[in-house]
Amino acid sequence: MELLTSLEQLQAFNQQRSPQQTVGFVPTMGYLHAGHLSLVKAANQQCDLTLVSIFVNPSQFGPNEDLSAYPRDLDRDLAMLAEYKVDYVFFPDVQMMYPPGYKTWITVQELTDTFCGASRPGHFTGVATVVLKLVNLVRPHLMFMGEKDYQQIVILETMLRDLNLPARIVRCPIVREPDGLAMSSRNAYLSETERSQALCLYNALSLARMLYTAGERNITILKAQMTALIEQSGGKPDYIAFVDKDTLEEVESPADNTRILLAVHIGRTRLIDNASICDNYR
Amino acid sequence: MELLTSLEQLQAFNQQRSPQQTVGFVPTMGYLHAGHLSLVKAANQQCDLTLVSIFVNPSQFGPNEDLSAYPRDLDRDLAMLAEYKVDYVFFPDVQMMYPPGYKTWITVQELTDTFCGASRPGHFTGVATVVLKLVNLVRPHLMFMGEKDYQQIVILETMLRDLNLPARIVRCPIVREPDGLAMSSRNAYLSETERSQALCLYNALSLARMLYTAGERNITILKAQMTALIEQSGGKPDYIAFVDKDTLEEVESPADNTRILLAVHIGRTRLIDNASICDNYR
C-alpha cells in the first residue's frame, strides 16, 4: 500500500500503470467504517488496482456545518485499509486541491437543488466539483460509491455521462449496523441516547415499505406515519421524499420503482438514509 | 482526412491512437477563415495528429443572439481543411452533445461575469462546458486557440488548471485582414459600409497603443479617445476595458502588462478585438 500525498506522486502513478490495468477508485472523506470497506472489497474484486482517496472536502460544507468538527484519523484509516488489498491511498491537502485563485465549479441542474441540496445549499456543487477533479487526477475505470448517498450517486452519474467521461460508478448497497442504523462517519457524533433515537431513520423506512407491501398507496398517509414514528423516537425530520429511483423526481403515488429518501436531525446531528419501497428493486 | 460524426467513431480514434502520439486539437464553430487555419498550421507543427472539431454550440448563444443565423458551410470548411495536414474532423450534432435530460454546467467564477460575459449572460458557461466535453472526448495534449477570444482563453486556461486536466492551451496570435480587421466568421454579416466601419476596432486599439507609447497613462482619457474614434466611424462601443493580461482584472492606470479588450456594435453585428497595450508583451 503506497501513500500518495502530492499531485506529482499521482502523476507518477498514472505514468507507471499499464493501459491494460483497470483502476477501481474509492473516494472517501476518511474516518472509515464497514461501509467504506465494502466499497474497497468491491473494487478489489472488480479491478486490477485499487486506489482509495481520503479528503475532507471543504467546498461541500456550508458555513454553519461541521467541517472543522468532522472526524479525522489518518493512522486509524490506514490501519483499516492495510487489512485489504489497497494499492494506493491518495491523501491530498486542501491547498493542493483548491490553490489560491481557484474558480471553477460544476452544477448539475435541478438534481443539486432538491432534498439534501435544498437543506445544504452549495453542497452538491462542492461534491460534483471535487469528484470531477479526483476523476481527472486518478482516471479510474470504475468508481465505487455507497447508496447511502443516493442523491449524490444520481448526480455524479449524470455528471459523468453529461461530461463524456469514460469512468462509471458501481453502486454498492448500504451497510448497516446489526440493528439497522446505516453506517456513517457522523454516527460518531451521537450520544448513547441519540444512538438509539437514530434508529428511527431505518424504522421509518421499514414502516413505509411494510405499509406499501400491505397496499397503502397514499403518500400523505405514508409520510405522516413515518413522521409520527420519527418524532415519537425524538428525531426531527428534515425531509421525507418519495422519488423516481432514476430521475429523483417526486412521485404523486408510489410504485415499485419508487425510492424513499429522508434526512433527520438527531440532536445536533443530521443523518440521512434511503431505501427502495419494495424488494422488486434493490 | 477522416470525418468523425459519432461518439463511437471518436472512441475508436481514441483506442487506435498510440500513447506516444501527441494530439493537437483545434475546436471551431466552422465557417473557417485564415485565423482558424493558422491554428491548424500550429497544431500540425507541434503535434503528431491534428483533430479539428466543427460544432456551432447552442449553449453559448443567448435567446436573442444569432444561433440560427450563424454561418455554416461544412463542404467549404472541409475543402479548406483538405489543403492542410488534418488527420480528423469531428463534426457532432446537437443531439449527441446535449441529449435529452442534459444538466451539467461549468462556471468559472468572476471571469465569466465580466466584459463579454456581462453582455452575453451564460455565454462563457456554454463555452466552458462544451470545451470540457470536447476535451474529455478528444483527450488532446495541446489545444490551439486564437487570442481574438482573449477572455475565453483565460477562462479555459483557468478551467483546465482548476479541474486538474493535463491538456494545455497554445495561444495563437490574432490573424487580421490586410487593413487590420480581426478575422471573424461574423465578418460575413457586414455590409460594404459596415465592413469599412468595422475597422474602428483595430484603429481604436492602435490609437490607445500610440497614446500609451507617447506617455498617456490616464485611462479616462484613453477610453474617451477610443470611444470618440469608434463613434465617429459609426460604431457603438459595448465595452472598452483595460485589464491585467493574466487576471483580467481592470487596472486603474495602464502598465506594460495591460491588455485592452473591446466589443463594438457595427449595425446589428457585435465584433470583438483586443491587443497588448505595448510591444513588450505580445
XYZ file of C-alpha atoms in Angstrom:
564
model
C 0.000 0.000 0.000
C 1.579 3.238 -1.202
C 0.621 6.648 0.214
C 0.420 9.433 -2.402
C 0.372 12.915 -0.912
C 1.282 15.127 -3.899
C -0.045 15.686 -7.404
C 3.404 14.699 -8.707
C 3.158 11.297 -6.992
C -0.269 10.825 -8.533
C 1.096 11.722 -11.979
C 3.862 9.149 -11.488
C 1.166 6.564 -10.629
C -0.605 7.442 -13.889
C 2.583 7.130 -15.920
C 3.615 3.823 -14.360
C 0.304 1.980 -14.705
C -0.261 -0.072 -17.828
C -3.240 0.809 -20.056
C -4.378 -2.795 -19.586
C -4.727 -2.440 -15.804
C -8.201 -1.419 -14.661
C -8.291 1.057 -11.783
C -11.012 0.945 -9.128
C -11.403 4.197 -7.215
C -13.000 4.634 -3.789
C -13.333 8.352 -2.920
C -13.835 8.914 0.835
C -13.659 11.654 3.454
C -11.858 9.227 5.781
C -12.850 8.107 9.284
C -13.598 4.821 7.605
C -16.233 2.302 8.637
C -17.521 -1.020 7.327
C -19.480 0.828 4.613
C -16.281 2.196 3.096
C -14.570 -1.169 3.471
C -17.359 -2.838 1.461
C -16.507 -0.444 -1.370
C -12.817 -1.378 -1.106
C -13.751 -5.058 -1.263
C -15.883 -4.496 -4.365
C -13.050 -2.548 -6.038
C -10.607 -5.363 -5.220
C -12.907 -7.894 -6.809
C -13.670 -5.948 -9.979
C -10.423 -4.112 -10.791
C -6.680 -4.766 -11.102
C -5.646 -1.793 -8.973
C -7.488 -0.194 -6.057
C -6.959 3.455 -5.132
C -8.667 4.996 -2.097
C -8.707 8.775 -1.626
C -9.119 10.407 1.762
C -10.037 14.089 1.567
C -12.411 16.061 3.770
C -13.597 18.381 1.001
C -14.244 21.860 2.427
C -16.283 23.024 -0.589
C -19.128 20.627 0.217
C -19.612 22.015 3.737
C -21.767 25.079 4.330
C -20.528 27.954 6.532
C -22.508 26.682 9.539
C -21.788 22.989 9.037
C -19.396 20.572 10.692
C -16.234 20.961 8.550
C -13.887 21.598 11.487
C -15.574 19.015 13.708
C -15.699 16.322 11.011
C -13.846 13.302 12.437
C -10.349 12.682 11.047
C -7.858 9.929 11.913
C -5.437 9.040 9.125
C -3.470 6.463 11.125
C -6.645 4.601 12.052
C -7.814 4.755 8.398
C -4.502 3.442 7.040
C -4.501 0.617 9.574
C -8.005 -0.383 8.479
C -7.074 -0.220 4.771
C -3.909 -2.295 5.392
C -6.197 -5.265 6.081
C -7.343 -5.096 2.437
C -5.576 -5.218 -0.933
C -5.346 -1.459 -1.398
C -2.611 -0.451 -3.834
C -2.660 3.314 -3.343
C -4.079 5.819 -0.858
C -4.307 9.391 -2.170
C -4.290 11.899 0.679
C -4.166 15.451 -0.743
C -4.265 18.604 1.319
C -6.733 21.460 0.823
C -4.134 23.830 -0.648
C -3.312 21.289 -3.359
C -6.930 20.757 -4.362
C -8.017 24.403 -4.086
C -4.949 26.594 -4.663
C -5.290 30.398 -4.340
C -7.368 31.778 -7.217
C -9.430 28.580 -7.583
C -12.605 29.496 -9.544
C -14.213 26.519 -11.331
C -17.455 24.868 -10.177
C -19.802 22.208 -11.539
C -23.567 22.363 -11.247
C -25.972 19.597 -12.191
C -29.261 21.428 -12.795
C -32.366 20.534 -10.774
C -30.750 17.491 -9.121
C -28.449 19.645 -6.970
C -31.238 21.879 -5.629
C -33.617 19.380 -4.021
C -33.621 17.270 -0.817
C -30.094 17.408 0.654
C -29.308 20.174 -1.876
C -32.183 22.295 -0.511
C -31.072 21.772 3.097
C -27.393 22.255 2.262
C -27.072 24.963 -0.455
C -23.900 24.504 -2.484
C -23.248 21.051 -1.013
C -23.636 19.082 -4.240
C -21.735 21.660 -6.286
C -18.836 21.040 -3.903
C -19.281 17.272 -4.216
C -19.550 17.283 -8.025
C -16.533 19.579 -8.351
C -14.221 17.591 -6.092
C -15.253 14.275 -7.638
C -14.623 15.626 -11.155
C -11.177 16.819 -10.016
C -10.418 13.450 -8.429
C -11.630 11.571 -11.521
C -9.372 13.735 -13.715
C -6.440 13.067 -11.393
C -6.970 9.326 -10.821
C -8.532 8.443 -14.216
C -10.320 5.373 -12.849
C -12.289 2.868 -14.874
C -14.785 2.277 -12.089
C -15.673 4.372 -9.060
C -17.268 2.626 -6.080
C -19.863 4.546 -4.097
C -22.356 3.608 -1.408
C -26.074 4.002 -1.952
C -26.426 5.716 1.414
C -25.668 8.911 -0.518
C -28.322 8.087 -3.092
C -28.895 11.611 -4.427
C -25.132 12.064 -4.678
C -24.790 8.919 -6.801
C -27.517 10.032 -9.235
C -25.912 13.496 -9.511
C -22.450 12.061 -10.149
C -23.720 9.519 -12.700
C -25.424 12.393 -14.529
C -22.246 14.479 -14.414
C -20.023 11.688 -15.747
C -22.441 10.984 -18.592
C -23.062 14.664 -19.452
C -19.342 15.491 -19.477
C -18.490 12.469 -21.665
C -16.183 10.893 -19.097
C -15.422 7.187 -19.537
C -15.473 6.380 -15.778
C -18.545 4.565 -14.474
C -19.983 4.352 -10.942
C -20.572 0.984 -9.285
C -23.416 1.421 -6.793
C -22.825 -0.571 -3.623
C -25.588 -1.385 -1.120
C -25.892 0.461 2.196
C -24.029 -1.251 5.033
C -25.940 -1.186 8.318
C -25.217 -1.797 11.976
C -26.810 -5.013 13.314
C -29.885 -3.044 14.477
C -30.340 -1.349 11.078
C -28.689 2.077 11.502
C -26.875 2.978 8.274
C -23.117 3.222 8.783
C -21.881 6.845 8.715
C -18.822 8.687 9.953
C -21.259 11.148 11.509
C -22.625 8.408 13.806
C -19.534 9.204 15.897
C -21.282 12.443 16.935
C -24.164 10.588 18.621
C -24.530 10.280 22.413
C -25.799 6.966 23.747
C -29.414 8.230 23.861
C -29.128 9.723 20.382
C -27.652 6.469 19.062
C -30.863 4.660 19.982
C -33.031 7.539 18.695
C -31.115 7.376 15.387
C -32.654 4.016 14.641
C -35.836 5.911 13.701
C -34.497 6.517 10.162
C -34.282 2.807 9.428
C -37.507 2.088 11.295
C -39.409 4.763 9.344
C -38.158 3.323 6.043
C -39.121 -0.187 7.159
C -42.573 1.019 8.202
C -43.208 2.674 4.815
C -42.054 -0.460 2.999
C -44.351 -2.575 5.137
C -47.341 -0.294 4.554
C -46.620 -0.223 0.797
C -46.426 -4.019 0.677
C -49.742 -4.120 2.564
C -51.288 -1.987 -0.203
C -51.012 1.593 1.052
C -50.572 3.962 -1.951
C -51.382 7.331 -0.352
C -48.170 9.320 0.037
C -49.687 11.752 2.529
C -50.543 8.833 4.804
C -47.166 7.161 4.292
C -45.301 10.388 5.114
C -47.493 11.065 8.140
C -46.826 7.593 9.539
C -43.086 7.984 9.012
C -43.097 11.475 10.559
C -45.020 10.245 13.601
C -42.582 7.390 14.163
C -39.552 9.692 13.799
C -40.960 12.327 16.149
C -42.003 9.737 18.736
C -38.411 8.494 18.691
C -37.061 12.005 19.375
C -35.945 12.773 15.814
C -36.837 15.863 13.778
C -37.440 15.171 10.075
C -35.600 17.475 7.638
C -37.264 15.931 4.574
C -39.068 12.725 3.615
C -39.384 12.231 -0.145
C -40.838 9.573 -2.428
C -38.978 9.810 -5.732
C -38.497 8.075 -9.055
C -35.371 5.983 -8.489
C -33.712 7.206 -11.703
C -34.789 10.856 -12.131
C -35.233 11.721 -8.411
C -38.482 13.468 -9.328
C -41.080 13.293 -6.543
C -43.908 10.911 -7.405
C -47.601 11.505 -6.737
C -48.361 7.898 -5.950
C -45.736 5.298 -5.113
C -44.855 2.388 -7.421
C -42.291 -0.389 -7.287
C -39.620 1.893 -8.776
C -40.072 4.482 -6.031
C -37.166 5.267 -3.717
C -37.743 6.782 -0.287
C -35.165 9.385 0.775
C -35.028 11.013 4.177
C -32.914 13.239 6.389
C -33.488 13.541 10.128
C -31.971 15.683 12.845
C -30.985 13.672 15.918
C -29.938 16.284 18.453
C -27.373 18.390 16.585
C -26.517 15.630 14.120
C -28.179 15.397 10.718
C -28.400 11.834 9.374
C -29.637 10.516 6.026
C -30.892 7.157 4.813
C -32.913 5.730 1.919
C -34.448 2.536 0.603
C -36.345 1.141 -2.318
C -40.037 0.996 -1.466
C -40.119 -2.751 -2.199
C -37.839 -5.644 -2.986
C -38.515 -5.665 -6.753
C -35.761 -3.052 -6.982
C -32.785 -3.150 -4.682
C -8.560 13.358 -43.520
C -11.201 11.292 -41.741
C -14.624 12.691 -40.815
C -15.909 11.558 -37.392
C -19.621 12.158 -36.884
C -20.456 9.893 -33.921
C -19.179 9.394 -30.385
C -18.407 5.780 -31.332
C -16.104 6.909 -34.136
C -14.369 9.228 -31.711
C -13.939 6.389 -29.217
C -12.410 4.258 -31.989
C -9.979 7.117 -32.712
C -9.011 7.124 -29.022
C -8.477 3.378 -28.977
C -6.415 3.314 -32.177
C -4.003 6.130 -31.353
C -0.737 5.240 -29.666
C 0.029 6.790 -26.264
C 3.234 8.142 -27.836
C 1.345 10.209 -30.441
C 0.629 13.766 -29.365
C -2.776 15.110 -30.375
C -3.286 18.763 -31.294
C -6.912 19.892 -31.073
C -8.463 22.895 -32.831
C -12.058 23.467 -31.610
C -14.060 25.655 -34.017
C -17.639 26.644 -34.837
C -16.858 26.207 -38.546
C -17.185 28.755 -41.359
C -13.418 28.750 -41.273
C -11.131 31.632 -42.127
C -7.395 32.272 -42.128
C -7.467 32.663 -38.334
C -8.648 29.080 -37.884
C -6.166 27.870 -40.491
C -3.294 29.451 -38.542
C -4.355 27.282 -35.582
C -4.354 24.186 -37.804
C -0.855 25.060 -39.043
C 0.388 25.473 -35.457
C -1.156 22.124 -34.461
C 0.497 20.439 -37.457
C 3.859 21.823 -36.445
C 3.655 20.946 -32.746
C 1.758 17.641 -32.671
C 1.748 14.214 -34.342
C -2.006 14.193 -35.008
C -4.298 17.137 -35.718
C -8.023 16.979 -34.935
C -10.360 19.857 -35.819
C -13.886 19.985 -34.383
C -16.705 21.881 -36.072
C -19.686 22.473 -33.787
C -21.915 25.529 -33.531
C -22.527 25.207 -29.804
C -26.088 26.324 -28.976
C -25.419 26.669 -25.237
C -23.095 29.644 -25.762
C -25.737 31.680 -27.620
C -28.286 33.750 -25.719
C -32.013 33.579 -26.593
C -31.802 36.787 -28.670
C -28.478 36.022 -30.316
C -27.519 34.792 -33.772
C -27.554 30.992 -33.310
C -29.834 30.256 -36.253
C -28.190 32.883 -38.470
C -24.635 31.816 -37.599
C -22.926 30.964 -40.933
C -22.462 27.227 -41.634
C -20.887 25.527 -44.657
C -19.374 22.110 -43.956
C -18.350 21.393 -47.568
C -16.481 24.680 -47.781
C -14.828 24.013 -44.391
C -13.728 20.501 -45.387
C -12.320 21.780 -48.687
C -10.296 24.390 -46.783
C -9.015 21.825 -44.264
C -8.084 19.400 -47.070
C -5.313 21.842 -48.026
C -3.667 21.145 -44.638
C -2.460 18.030 -42.846
C -5.617 17.472 -40.826
C -5.996 13.869 -39.643
C -9.514 14.025 -38.225
C -12.504 16.356 -38.354
C -15.054 15.814 -35.572
C -18.496 17.054 -36.589
C -21.038 16.161 -33.881
C -24.691 17.128 -33.942
C -26.507 18.966 -31.164
C -28.473 15.903 -30.029
C -25.232 13.988 -29.486
C -23.617 16.737 -27.405
C -26.748 17.695 -25.448
C -29.033 14.649 -25.280
C -32.449 14.964 -23.598
C -32.015 15.404 -19.839
C -28.650 17.156 -20.173
C -27.995 19.006 -16.872
C -24.292 19.695 -16.192
C -22.690 23.145 -16.472
C -19.313 24.665 -15.666
C -18.838 28.117 -14.200
C -15.520 29.883 -13.751
C -16.235 32.436 -11.015
C -15.714 36.166 -11.673
C -14.061 35.620 -15.070
C -17.323 34.531 -16.709
C -19.345 37.539 -15.483
C -17.359 40.483 -16.876
C -16.887 42.061 -20.339
C -18.311 39.632 -22.917
C -19.821 37.675 -20.012
C -21.729 40.756 -18.831
C -23.026 41.489 -22.347
C -23.813 37.835 -23.048
C -25.095 36.186 -19.803
C -24.430 32.448 -19.827
C -22.151 32.689 -22.867
C -18.945 31.583 -21.129
C -20.712 28.856 -19.144
C -21.740 27.428 -22.527
C -18.196 27.811 -23.865
C -16.520 26.264 -20.803
C -18.986 23.368 -20.765
C -18.652 22.448 -24.431
C -14.874 22.747 -24.349
C -14.677 20.499 -21.280
C -16.890 17.949 -23.060
C -14.734 18.147 -26.211
C -11.517 17.815 -24.178
C -12.918 14.735 -22.441
C -13.898 13.252 -25.801
C -10.738 14.115 -27.767
C -8.200 13.930 -24.897
C -5.739 16.259 -26.634
C -2.262 17.128 -25.417
C -2.457 20.658 -26.781
C -5.453 22.788 -27.732
C -4.870 25.644 -30.191
C -6.931 28.807 -29.695
C -6.761 32.301 -31.148
C -6.165 35.327 -28.956
C -9.062 37.163 -30.603
C -11.192 35.468 -27.927
C -8.842 36.634 -25.186
C -11.256 36.394 -22.255
C -12.278 32.933 -23.449
C -8.655 31.739 -23.442
C -8.060 32.977 -19.875
C -11.307 31.302 -18.711
C -10.441 27.997 -20.377
C -6.857 28.003 -19.069
C -8.275 28.553 -15.572
C -10.783 25.738 -16.042
C -8.180 23.240 -17.275
C -5.856 24.059 -14.374
C -8.622 24.071 -11.718
C -10.057 20.754 -12.890
C -6.627 19.070 -12.994
C -6.773 18.304 -16.701
C -3.465 17.568 -18.430
C -4.364 19.400 -21.692
C -2.706 22.787 -22.243
C -3.777 25.718 -24.453
C -1.412 27.134 -27.066
C -2.323 30.811 -27.568
C -2.030 31.832 -31.219
C -1.860 35.478 -32.355
C -4.861 37.227 -33.894
C -4.925 36.966 -37.701
C -6.028 40.193 -39.373
C -7.208 41.278 -42.808
C -4.639 43.429 -44.671
C -6.282 46.615 -43.324
C -6.229 45.377 -39.713
C -9.760 43.983 -39.121
C -9.515 40.835 -36.984
C -10.681 37.753 -38.883
C -14.066 36.510 -37.644
C -16.822 34.324 -39.055
C -19.201 37.120 -38.056
C -17.497 39.499 -40.534
C -19.701 37.724 -43.096
C -22.666 39.623 -41.615
C -21.206 43.038 -42.562
C -22.486 45.141 -45.463
C -19.894 47.014 -47.528
C -20.368 50.201 -45.478
C -20.242 48.253 -42.201
C -17.089 46.466 -43.361
C -15.267 49.794 -43.545
C -16.836 50.989 -40.265
C -15.629 47.759 -38.599
C -12.038 48.881 -38.945
C -12.681 51.199 -35.976
C -11.958 48.336 -33.512
C -8.409 47.932 -34.793
C -7.963 51.687 -35.194
C -9.113 52.348 -31.613
C -6.664 49.750 -30.275
C -3.864 51.250 -32.398
C -4.714 54.736 -31.153
C -4.592 53.654 -27.480
C -1.267 51.881 -28.061
C 0.137 55.007 -29.730
C -1.053 57.305 -26.917
C 0.362 54.899 -24.285
C 3.722 54.808 -26.078
C 3.640 58.610 -26.173
C 3.248 58.630 -22.369
C -0.506 58.840 -21.769
C -1.382 56.966 -18.542
C -4.878 58.300 -17.817
C -7.419 55.580 -18.542
C -10.335 58.011 -18.672
C -8.586 59.916 -21.448
C -7.551 56.745 -23.289
C -11.097 55.390 -23.199
C -12.578 58.740 -24.273
C -10.243 58.900 -27.266
C -11.095 55.322 -28.284
C -14.836 55.952 -27.824
C -14.690 59.114 -29.940
C -12.876 57.306 -32.746
C -15.350 54.396 -32.683
C -18.416 56.655 -32.655
C -17.033 58.875 -35.437
C -16.613 55.696 -37.509
C -20.268 54.735 -36.973
C -19.620 52.049 -34.320
C -21.304 51.776 -30.919
C -18.990 50.594 -28.129
C -20.311 47.754 -25.944
C -17.319 47.849 -23.588
C -13.734 49.084 -23.592
C -11.607 47.626 -20.790
C -8.003 47.936 -19.663
C -7.152 44.748 -17.795
C -4.274 42.823 -16.259
C -3.280 40.412 -19.021
C -3.304 37.395 -16.667
C -6.117 38.023 -14.161
C -8.402 40.121 -16.423
C -8.920 42.496 -13.506
C -9.456 46.097 -14.630
C -6.442 48.285 -13.874
C -6.535 51.850 -12.535
C -3.560 53.004 -14.529
C -2.127 51.152 -17.504
C 1.248 49.412 -17.492
C 3.152 47.314 -19.996
C 1.281 44.167 -18.913
C -2.116 45.765 -19.614
C -4.349 44.241 -22.271
C -7.074 46.322 -23.950
C -10.315 44.438 -24.644
C -13.252 45.853 -26.556
C -16.572 44.935 -28.129
C -18.329 47.191 -30.612
C -21.690 47.060 -32.366
C -21.423 47.700 -36.114
C -25.020 47.860 -37.283
C -26.575 44.648 -35.950
C -23.242 42.829 -35.711
C -21.246 42.715 -32.482
C -17.493 42.405 -33.023
C -14.644 41.975 -30.515
C -10.923 42.624 -30.634
C -8.030 43.121 -28.213
C -4.342 43.959 -28.041
C -1.493 44.316 -25.635
C -1.017 47.981 -24.778
C 2.607 47.846 -25.958
C 5.071 45.568 -27.693
C 6.827 44.406 -24.513
C 4.094 41.779 -24.271
C 2.635 40.227 -27.372
